[in-house]
Short mmCIF file of C-alpha atoms in Angstrom, two decimals:
data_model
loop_
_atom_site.label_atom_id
_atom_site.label_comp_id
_atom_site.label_asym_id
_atom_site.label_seq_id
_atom_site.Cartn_x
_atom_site.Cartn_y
_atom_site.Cartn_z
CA UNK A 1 24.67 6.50 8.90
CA UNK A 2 22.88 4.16 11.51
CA UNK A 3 23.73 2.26 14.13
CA UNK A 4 24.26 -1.02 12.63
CA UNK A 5 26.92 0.33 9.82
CA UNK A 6 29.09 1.95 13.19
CA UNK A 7 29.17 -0.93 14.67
CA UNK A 8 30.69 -2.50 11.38
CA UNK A 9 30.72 -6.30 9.77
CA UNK A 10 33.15 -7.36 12.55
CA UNK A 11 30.08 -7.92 15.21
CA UNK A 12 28.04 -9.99 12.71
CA UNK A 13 28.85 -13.21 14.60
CA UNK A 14 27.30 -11.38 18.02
CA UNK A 15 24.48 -9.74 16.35
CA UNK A 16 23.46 -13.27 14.42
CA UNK A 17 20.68 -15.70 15.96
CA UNK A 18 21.97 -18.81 17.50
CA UNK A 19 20.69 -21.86 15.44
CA UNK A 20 20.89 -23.99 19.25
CA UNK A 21 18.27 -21.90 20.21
CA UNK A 22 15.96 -22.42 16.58
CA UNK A 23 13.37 -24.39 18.32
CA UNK A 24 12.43 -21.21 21.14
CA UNK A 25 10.83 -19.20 17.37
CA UNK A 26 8.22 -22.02 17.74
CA UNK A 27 6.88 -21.81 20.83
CA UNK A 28 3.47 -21.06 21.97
CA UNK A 29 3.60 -17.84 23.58
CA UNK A 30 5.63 -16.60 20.01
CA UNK A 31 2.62 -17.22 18.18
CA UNK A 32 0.45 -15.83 20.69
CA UNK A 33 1.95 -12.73 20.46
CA UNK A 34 3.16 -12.73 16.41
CA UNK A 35 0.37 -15.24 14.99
CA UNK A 36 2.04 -16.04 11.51
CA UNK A 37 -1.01 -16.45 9.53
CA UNK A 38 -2.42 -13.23 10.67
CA UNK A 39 1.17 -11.01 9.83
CA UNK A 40 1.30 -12.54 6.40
CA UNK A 41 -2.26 -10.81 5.76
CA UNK A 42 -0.34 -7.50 6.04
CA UNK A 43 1.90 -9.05 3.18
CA UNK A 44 -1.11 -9.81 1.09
CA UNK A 45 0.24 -13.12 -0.23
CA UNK A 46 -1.74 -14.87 -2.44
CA UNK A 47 -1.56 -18.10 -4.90
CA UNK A 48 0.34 -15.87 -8.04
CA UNK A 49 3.07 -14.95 -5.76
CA UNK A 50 6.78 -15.48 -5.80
CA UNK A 51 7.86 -14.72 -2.71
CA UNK A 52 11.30 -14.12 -0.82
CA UNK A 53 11.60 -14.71 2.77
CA UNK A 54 14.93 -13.01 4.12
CA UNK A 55 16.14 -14.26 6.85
CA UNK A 56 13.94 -17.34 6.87
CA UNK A 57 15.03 -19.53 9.89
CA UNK A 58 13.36 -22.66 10.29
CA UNK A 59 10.24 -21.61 8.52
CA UNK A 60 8.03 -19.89 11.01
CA UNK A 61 6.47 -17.29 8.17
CA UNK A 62 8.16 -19.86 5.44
CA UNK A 63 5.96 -22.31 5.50
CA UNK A 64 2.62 -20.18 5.96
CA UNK A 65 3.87 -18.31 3.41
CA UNK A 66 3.85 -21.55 1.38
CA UNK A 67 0.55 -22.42 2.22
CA UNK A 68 -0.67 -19.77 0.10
CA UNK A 69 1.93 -18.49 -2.61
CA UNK A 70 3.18 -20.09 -5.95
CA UNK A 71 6.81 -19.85 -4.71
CA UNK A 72 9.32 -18.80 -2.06
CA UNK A 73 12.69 -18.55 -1.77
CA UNK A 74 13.90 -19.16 2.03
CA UNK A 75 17.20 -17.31 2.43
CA UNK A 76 19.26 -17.39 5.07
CA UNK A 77 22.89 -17.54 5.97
CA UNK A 78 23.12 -20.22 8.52
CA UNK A 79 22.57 -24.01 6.75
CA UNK A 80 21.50 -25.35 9.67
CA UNK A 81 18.22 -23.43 9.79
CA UNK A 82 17.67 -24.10 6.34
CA UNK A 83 17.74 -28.00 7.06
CA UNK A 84 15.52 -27.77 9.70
CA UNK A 85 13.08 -25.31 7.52
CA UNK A 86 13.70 -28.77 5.07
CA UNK A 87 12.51 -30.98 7.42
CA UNK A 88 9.31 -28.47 8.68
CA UNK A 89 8.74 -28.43 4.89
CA UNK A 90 8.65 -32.45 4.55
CA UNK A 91 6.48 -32.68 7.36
CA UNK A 92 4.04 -30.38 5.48
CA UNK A 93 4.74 -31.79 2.72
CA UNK A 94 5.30 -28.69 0.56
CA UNK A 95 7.51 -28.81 -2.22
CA UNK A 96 7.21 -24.78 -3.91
CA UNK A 97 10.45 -23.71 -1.23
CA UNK A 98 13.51 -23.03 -3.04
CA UNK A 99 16.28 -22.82 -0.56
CA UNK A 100 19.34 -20.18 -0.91
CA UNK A 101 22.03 -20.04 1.24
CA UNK A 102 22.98 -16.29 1.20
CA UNK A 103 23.58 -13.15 3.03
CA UNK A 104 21.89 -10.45 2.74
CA UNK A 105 24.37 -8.03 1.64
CA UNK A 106 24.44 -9.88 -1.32
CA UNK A 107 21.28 -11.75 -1.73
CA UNK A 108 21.28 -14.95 -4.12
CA UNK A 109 18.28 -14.05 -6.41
CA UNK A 110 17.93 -12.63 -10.06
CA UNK A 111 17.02 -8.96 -10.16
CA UNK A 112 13.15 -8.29 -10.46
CA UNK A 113 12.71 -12.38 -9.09
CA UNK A 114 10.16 -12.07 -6.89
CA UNK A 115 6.76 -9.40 -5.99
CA UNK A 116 7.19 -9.77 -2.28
CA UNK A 117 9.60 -9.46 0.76
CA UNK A 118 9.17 -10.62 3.88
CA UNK A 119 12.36 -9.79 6.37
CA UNK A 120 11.34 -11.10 9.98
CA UNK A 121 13.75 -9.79 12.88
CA UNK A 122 17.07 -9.73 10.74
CA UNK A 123 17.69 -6.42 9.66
CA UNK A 124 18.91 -5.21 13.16
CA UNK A 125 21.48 -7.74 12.75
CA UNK A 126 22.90 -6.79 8.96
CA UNK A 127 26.44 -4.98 8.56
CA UNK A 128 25.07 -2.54 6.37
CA UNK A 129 20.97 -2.23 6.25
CA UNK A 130 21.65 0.67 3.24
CA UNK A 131 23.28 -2.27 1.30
CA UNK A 132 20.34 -4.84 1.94
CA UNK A 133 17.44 -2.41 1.35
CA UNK A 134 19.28 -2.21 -1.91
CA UNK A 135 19.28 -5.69 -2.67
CA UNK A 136 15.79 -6.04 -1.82
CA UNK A 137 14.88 -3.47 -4.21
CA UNK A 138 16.84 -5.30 -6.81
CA UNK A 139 15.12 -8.50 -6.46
CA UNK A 140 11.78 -6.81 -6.12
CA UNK A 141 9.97 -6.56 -9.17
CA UNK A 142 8.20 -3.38 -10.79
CA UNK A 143 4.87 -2.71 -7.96
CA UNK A 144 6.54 -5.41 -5.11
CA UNK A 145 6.16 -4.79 -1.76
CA UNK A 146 7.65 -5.83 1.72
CA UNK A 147 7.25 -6.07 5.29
CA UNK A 148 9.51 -5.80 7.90
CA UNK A 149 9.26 -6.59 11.12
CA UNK A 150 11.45 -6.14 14.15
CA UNK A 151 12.18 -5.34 17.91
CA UNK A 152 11.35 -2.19 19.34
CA UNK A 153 13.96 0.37 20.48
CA UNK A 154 12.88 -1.26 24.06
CA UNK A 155 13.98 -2.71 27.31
CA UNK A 156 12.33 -6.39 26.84
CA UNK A 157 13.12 -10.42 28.87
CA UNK A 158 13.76 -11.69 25.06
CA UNK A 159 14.96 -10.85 22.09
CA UNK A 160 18.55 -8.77 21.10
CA UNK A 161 20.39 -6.23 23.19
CA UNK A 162 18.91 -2.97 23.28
CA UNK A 163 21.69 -1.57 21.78
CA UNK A 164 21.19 -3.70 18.47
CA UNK A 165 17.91 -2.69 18.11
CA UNK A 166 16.29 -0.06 15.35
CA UNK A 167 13.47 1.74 16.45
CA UNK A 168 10.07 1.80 14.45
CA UNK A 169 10.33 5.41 13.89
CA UNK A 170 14.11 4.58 12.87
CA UNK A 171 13.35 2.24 10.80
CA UNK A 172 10.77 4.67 8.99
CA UNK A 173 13.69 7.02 8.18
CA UNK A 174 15.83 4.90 6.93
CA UNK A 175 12.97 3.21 4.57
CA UNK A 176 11.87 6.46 2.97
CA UNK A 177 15.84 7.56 2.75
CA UNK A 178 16.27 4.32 0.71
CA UNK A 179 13.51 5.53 -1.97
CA UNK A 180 10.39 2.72 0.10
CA UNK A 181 6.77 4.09 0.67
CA UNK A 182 6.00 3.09 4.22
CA UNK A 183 3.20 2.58 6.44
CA UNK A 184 3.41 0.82 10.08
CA UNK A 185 1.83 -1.95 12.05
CA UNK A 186 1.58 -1.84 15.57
CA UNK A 187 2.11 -5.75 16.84
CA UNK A 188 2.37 -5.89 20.07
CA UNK A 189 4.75 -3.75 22.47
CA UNK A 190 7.81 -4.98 21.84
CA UNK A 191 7.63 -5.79 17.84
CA UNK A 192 6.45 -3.41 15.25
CA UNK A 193 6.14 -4.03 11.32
CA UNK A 194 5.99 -1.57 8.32
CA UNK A 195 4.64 -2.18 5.10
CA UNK A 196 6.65 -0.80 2.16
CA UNK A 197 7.20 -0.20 -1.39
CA UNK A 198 9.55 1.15 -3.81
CA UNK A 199 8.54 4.34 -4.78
#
């Protein structure tokens, strides 16, 4: 049982991202130190793909993403990152996002919908991560893959409380417990990502 199921749905509010502070997942030093275009490589997009991105904000891996798949579905809970991802999107001028207001516990997508996950600094936040590596796996078709990013079990200036945080090594656990092949990427100090697919 981890961390995140203890603490239980009732501290969802405290564990979820503020959208007032949407426009600081922009900012220069971010992409300094998680350049988007060079984390989706690990993902392997490409033009064939249908791809979900859980958790999507206002687009920082959406819209890359977009760049180079055939579809993605930006999913996230809060509307009001999903308007501004709308209004990154216009300024791009990309019209293959599908938008889906949804949870993750219960993810808004047909079974077997897409062939790649992308889940940026979200999962430390879910009520249940058991119950959304499930739903993952249910969206992901036959041969999909994800990657996951997140914080570092680590004393850091930004990002959530220590105590909210899931460890790489974690992480790994509770991948391979949930039936996922996995295989890390070091990022920088305080963010890791793992590559991983249903066995």
């Amino acid at each position: 049982m981890t961390r995140i199921r203890r603490e239980g749905a009732k501290n969802m509010t405290d564990k979820r991202f503020n959208p007032e502070k949407a426009h600081s997942l922009m900012r220069t030093e971010r992409k300094k130190l998680l350049p988007p275009n060079e984390i989706m490589e690990y993902l392997g997009v490409n033009s064939g793909d249908t791809v979900a991105d859980l958790g999507a904000g206002n687009g920082y891996f959406t819209i890359p993403i977009a760049k180079n798949a055939e579809k993605v579905y930006a999913v996230d809970i809060e509307p009001k990152m999903l308007e501004m991802l709308k209004e990154n999107a216009g300024e791009e001028q990309l019209d293959n996002i599908q938008y889906v207001e949804s949870d993750l516990d219960h993810i808004k997508l047909d079974d077997e919908s897409v062939n790649k996950v992308i889940v940026a600094f979200v999962m430390h936040e879910v009520p249940n991560v058991d119950r959304t590596l499930a739903e993952i796996n249910r969206i992901l078709k036959p041969e999909g893959q994800m990657l996951l990013l997140d914080w570092e079990a680590i004393e850091t200036e930004s990002g959530p409380p220590l105590h909210h945080r899931i460890s790489s090594n974690e992480m790994i656990n509770i991948l391979e417990r949930n039936g996922f092949d996995t295989e890390v990427v070091p990022l920088n100090p305080a963010n890791y990502a793992v590559r991983a697919i249903p066995k």
